[in-house]
Amino acid sequence: MPVDLARRRRGPPDPRGVTPAERALADAHRAEWALVVAATARLTRDLDLAEECVQDAYLSALEAWERDGVPAKPGAWLTTTARRKALDALRRDRTLRTKLHLLLEPEDDEPVAADEIPDDRLRLVFTCCHPVLAQEAQVALTLRLVCGVATPDIAKALLVSEPTMAARLTRAKKRVAAAAVRYEVPSAAALPDRLDSVLTVVHLLFTTGHTAPSGAELVRADLVERSIDLARMLRALMPDEPEVAGLLALLLVTDARRATRASESGLTLLADQDRARWDRAAIDEGDELIVWALRRGSPGRFTLQAAIAALHATAPSAEETDWPQIRTLYDALLKVWPTPVVALNRAVATDRVAGPEAALAEVEPLSEQLSGYRYLHAVKADLLRRLHRVDEARASYEAALALTDNETERDFLRARLGELG
């Protein structure tokens, strides 16, 4: 590369002191991480080795790109480098030397063809969400390998210590290896069970970011955006699956309110949010996906949740929200997904339709099942407060506060307690 071209490509740092190479590497981590891990894992058939080689490739990239300039195709550069490192590691391992000829990949340094990348990503997603793993392990492994989230951040998101999370990830990878999980998209017969697990994990990633379990910020934007990216990827790869469309719609419509959920003064309830600031493009896209999914009949849990979210998002005002229709949708959701959390959300709709007394009658039977769920106590406290049962409301707010680690939510609950006097 001519020196002047290399210098232009390297360029000066921006006003924040970030060089073009650092910026390109951050962009590549966001956009290419899953692709590079997937392509490398397809070669190694070993998730630990694949991740190690990809991490080494990203470390090598910063030095090389600072020296030589950012390549035209950063993803291809990273894939080629990671696969080279993987082949070198396999050659060094004497126990695998005799097996090199069994690898399905040719021993070349060419990046994976563009038309193969989507299948590779989908293989990685389904590998992370294999039924041999418990759901918590599926979430952790997906965050690590598909989203590229650092182990300490995963530990914080899932409220465990860093050593515990590191051990959990190691066990998950060993479990995948011991069970000889094939690195592939499952057969059509096995797809429904596996797909539900994949969609569940993506949804959990989103909810972990939508309201961060702990910390000062209400939202973990990185997790929200990665889960939406993952849902878009699944939608592109599985365009005929209504529940994939329903999940993407749910994430888009729910996240459309992000800018209005908190302010300098704290948490802003849905009824008080500035609807003019909601992301109308995301709401419209979600609405189209919901209509498409509903027309396929027998809507599943993600499509029904998306339809509920859309009724909130498209109402001109809080007062004009169609709460009877929302409650009807919760009835349908309870039939396909009969969980106490869904029943709690239906009780919130009952409050808007029939008042706090009727809602409290629905909440009380859930108290034992959801005793460790902070939103059960918060909902109950609000109903009791409006029924002027002050002492009981105070006890419920305190129970919610004891279960809440997110500082924005804690401030809101403290304010509610203060209002009780």
mmCIF file of N, CA and C in Angstrom, residues 195 199 231 234-250 283-300 302-304 306-307 310:
data_model
loop_
_atom_site.group_PDB
_atom_site.id
_atom_site.type_symbol
_atom_site.label_atom_id
_atom_site.label_comp_id
_atom_site.label_asym_id
_atom_site.label_seq_id
_atom_site.Cartn_x
_atom_site.Cartn_y
_atom_site.Cartn_z
ATOM 1 N N LEU A 195 -36.253 -23.602 18.212
ATOM 2 C CA LEU A 195 -36.523 -22.206 17.880
ATOM 3 C C LEU A 195 -37.087 -21.469 19.083
ATOM 4 N N LEU A 199 -35.569 -18.026 20.638
ATOM 5 C CA LEU A 199 -36.353 -16.800 20.791
ATOM 6 C C LEU A 199 -36.430 -16.379 22.256
ATOM 7 N N ALA A 231 -32.384 -10.488 16.638
ATOM 8 C CA ALA A 231 -33.747 -10.756 16.163
ATOM 9 C C ALA A 231 -33.878 -10.446 14.677
ATOM 10 N N LEU A 234 -32.307 -13.327 12.791
ATOM 11 C CA LEU A 234 -33.194 -14.481 12.750
ATOM 12 C C LEU A 234 -34.337 -14.249 11.775
ATOM 13 N N ARG A 235 -34.844 -13.040 11.741
ATOM 14 C CA ARG A 235 -35.922 -12.709 10.801
ATOM 15 C C ARG A 235 -35.457 -12.858 9.362
ATOM 16 N N ALA A 236 -34.229 -12.410 9.078
ATOM 17 C CA ALA A 236 -33.697 -12.521 7.721
ATOM 18 C C ALA A 236 -33.446 -13.972 7.343
ATOM 19 N N LEU A 237 -33.035 -14.767 8.304
ATOM 20 C CA LEU A 237 -32.697 -16.151 8.017
ATOM 21 C C LEU A 237 -33.908 -17.078 8.067
ATOM 22 N N MET A 238 -34.960 -16.666 8.768
ATOM 23 C CA MET A 238 -36.156 -17.501 8.903
ATOM 24 C C MET A 238 -37.394 -16.641 8.635
ATOM 25 N N PRO A 239 -37.549 -16.168 7.404
ATOM 26 C CA PRO A 239 -38.588 -15.182 7.099
ATOM 27 C C PRO A 239 -40.013 -15.720 7.165
ATOM 28 N N ASP A 240 -40.194 -17.029 7.204
ATOM 29 C CA ASP A 240 -41.541 -17.600 7.201
ATOM 30 C C ASP A 240 -42.046 -17.956 8.595
ATOM 31 N N GLU A 241 -41.252 -17.679 9.638
ATOM 32 C CA GLU A 241 -41.642 -18.030 11.001
ATOM 33 C C GLU A 241 -42.375 -16.851 11.664
ATOM 34 N N PRO A 242 -43.687 -16.996 11.925
ATOM 35 C CA PRO A 242 -44.440 -15.879 12.515
ATOM 36 C C PRO A 242 -43.899 -15.423 13.869
ATOM 37 N N GLU A 243 -43.444 -16.382 14.708
ATOM 38 C CA GLU A 243 -42.967 -15.987 16.025
ATOM 39 C C GLU A 243 -41.646 -15.229 15.971
ATOM 40 N N VAL A 244 -40.847 -15.471 14.941
ATOM 41 C CA VAL A 244 -39.634 -14.666 14.761
ATOM 42 C C VAL A 244 -40.030 -13.226 14.470
ATOM 43 N N ALA A 245 -41.016 -13.057 13.581
ATOM 44 C CA ALA A 245 -41.517 -11.710 13.294
ATOM 45 C C ALA A 245 -42.130 -11.088 14.537
ATOM 46 N N GLY A 246 -42.858 -11.905 15.320
ATOM 47 C CA GLY A 246 -43.468 -11.393 16.544
ATOM 48 C C GLY A 246 -42.437 -10.921 17.555
ATOM 49 N N LEU A 247 -41.345 -11.678 17.696
ATOM 50 C CA LEU A 247 -40.297 -11.266 18.629
ATOM 51 C C LEU A 247 -39.656 -9.955 18.191
ATOM 52 N N LEU A 248 -39.294 -9.854 16.920
ATOM 53 C CA LEU A 248 -38.678 -8.617 16.437
ATOM 54 C C LEU A 248 -39.622 -7.442 16.651
ATOM 55 N N ALA A 249 -40.909 -7.641 16.365
ATOM 56 C CA ALA A 249 -41.892 -6.573 16.568
ATOM 57 C C ALA A 249 -41.958 -6.162 18.037
ATOM 58 N N LEU A 250 -41.969 -7.146 18.935
ATOM 59 C CA LEU A 250 -42.025 -6.858 20.363
ATOM 60 C C LEU A 250 -40.838 -6.014 20.804
ATOM 61 N N ILE A 283 -42.044 1.832 15.679
ATOM 62 C CA ILE A 283 -43.421 1.407 15.962
ATOM 63 C C ILE A 283 -44.121 0.956 14.682
ATOM 64 N N ASP A 284 -43.951 1.725 13.606
ATOM 65 C CA ASP A 284 -44.583 1.359 12.328
ATOM 66 C C ASP A 284 -44.036 0.036 11.801
ATOM 67 N N GLU A 285 -42.719 -0.152 11.902
ATOM 68 C CA GLU A 285 -42.130 -1.409 11.445
ATOM 69 C C GLU A 285 -42.662 -2.578 12.273
ATOM 70 N N GLY A 286 -42.725 -2.374 13.589
ATOM 71 C CA GLY A 286 -43.253 -3.420 14.447
ATOM 72 C C GLY A 286 -44.707 -3.729 14.142
ATOM 73 N N ASP A 287 -45.484 -2.701 13.880
ATOM 74 C CA ASP A 287 -46.901 -2.894 13.582
ATOM 75 C C ASP A 287 -47.087 -3.729 12.314
ATOM 76 N N GLU A 288 -46.286 -3.464 11.304
ATOM 77 C CA GLU A 288 -46.366 -4.248 10.064
ATOM 78 C C GLU A 288 -46.026 -5.716 10.316
ATOM 79 N N LEU A 289 -45.017 -5.949 11.135
ATOM 80 C CA LEU A 289 -44.633 -7.326 11.455
ATOM 81 C C LEU A 289 -45.750 -8.045 12.221
ATOM 82 N N ILE A 290 -46.404 -7.322 13.131
ATOM 83 C CA ILE A 290 -47.492 -7.923 13.911
ATOM 84 C C ILE A 290 -48.649 -8.316 13.004
ATOM 85 N N VAL A 291 -49.034 -7.422 12.114
ATOM 86 C CA VAL A 291 -50.122 -7.729 11.175
ATOM 87 C C VAL A 291 -49.773 -8.956 10.344
ATOM 88 N N TRP A 292 -48.534 -8.995 9.852
ATOM 89 C CA TRP A 292 -48.093 -10.149 9.047
ATOM 90 C C TRP A 292 -48.177 -11.429 9.864
ATOM 91 N N ALA A 293 -47.718 -11.407 11.114
ATOM 92 C CA ALA A 293 -47.721 -12.614 11.940
ATOM 93 C C ALA A 293 -49.139 -13.040 12.305
ATOM 94 N N LEU A 294 -49.998 -12.084 12.643
ATOM 95 C CA LEU A 294 -51.374 -12.416 13.024
ATOM 96 C C LEU A 294 -52.143 -13.047 11.873
ATOM 97 N N ARG A 295 -51.838 -12.632 10.667
ATOM 98 C CA ARG A 295 -52.546 -13.186 9.507
ATOM 99 C C ARG A 295 -52.210 -14.652 9.271
ATOM 100 N N ARG A 296 -51.138 -15.126 9.872
ATOM 101 C CA ARG A 296 -50.789 -16.539 9.730
ATOM 102 C C ARG A 296 -51.565 -17.427 10.698
ATOM 103 N N GLY A 297 -52.343 -16.830 11.591
ATOM 104 C CA GLY A 297 -53.196 -17.587 12.490
ATOM 105 C C GLY A 297 -52.463 -18.159 13.693
ATOM 106 N N SER A 298 -53.226 -18.518 14.729
ATOM 107 C CA SER A 298 -52.697 -19.122 15.952
ATOM 108 C C SER A 298 -51.466 -18.389 16.474
ATOM 109 N N PRO A 299 -51.606 -17.120 16.845
ATOM 110 C CA PRO A 299 -50.433 -16.364 17.303
ATOM 111 C C PRO A 299 -49.827 -16.960 18.566
ATOM 112 N N GLY A 300 -48.492 -16.925 18.635
ATOM 113 C CA GLY A 300 -47.770 -17.413 19.794
ATOM 114 C C GLY A 300 -47.533 -16.314 20.804
ATOM 115 N N PHE A 302 -44.903 -14.483 21.628
ATOM 116 C CA PHE A 302 -44.195 -13.252 21.275
ATOM 117 C C PHE A 302 -45.058 -12.340 20.419
ATOM 118 N N THR A 303 -45.838 -12.933 19.510
ATOM 119 C CA THR A 303 -46.731 -12.123 18.679
ATOM 120 C C THR A 303 -47.803 -11.463 19.535
ATOM 121 N N LEU A 304 -48.350 -12.193 20.513
ATOM 122 C CA LEU A 304 -49.381 -11.619 21.381
ATOM 123 C C LEU A 304 -48.801 -10.510 22.263
ATOM 124 N N ALA A 306 -46.299 -8.658 21.457
ATOM 125 C CA ALA A 306 -46.058 -7.542 20.547
ATOM 126 C C ALA A 306 -47.344 -6.779 20.266
ATOM 127 N N ALA A 307 -48.448 -7.503 20.110
ATOM 128 C CA ALA A 307 -49.731 -6.846 19.862
ATOM 129 C C ALA A 307 -50.141 -5.982 21.050
ATOM 130 N N ALA A 310 -48.011 -2.913 21.021
ATOM 131 C CA ALA A 310 -48.416 -2.015 19.932
ATOM 132 C C ALA A 310 -49.649 -1.205 20.313
#
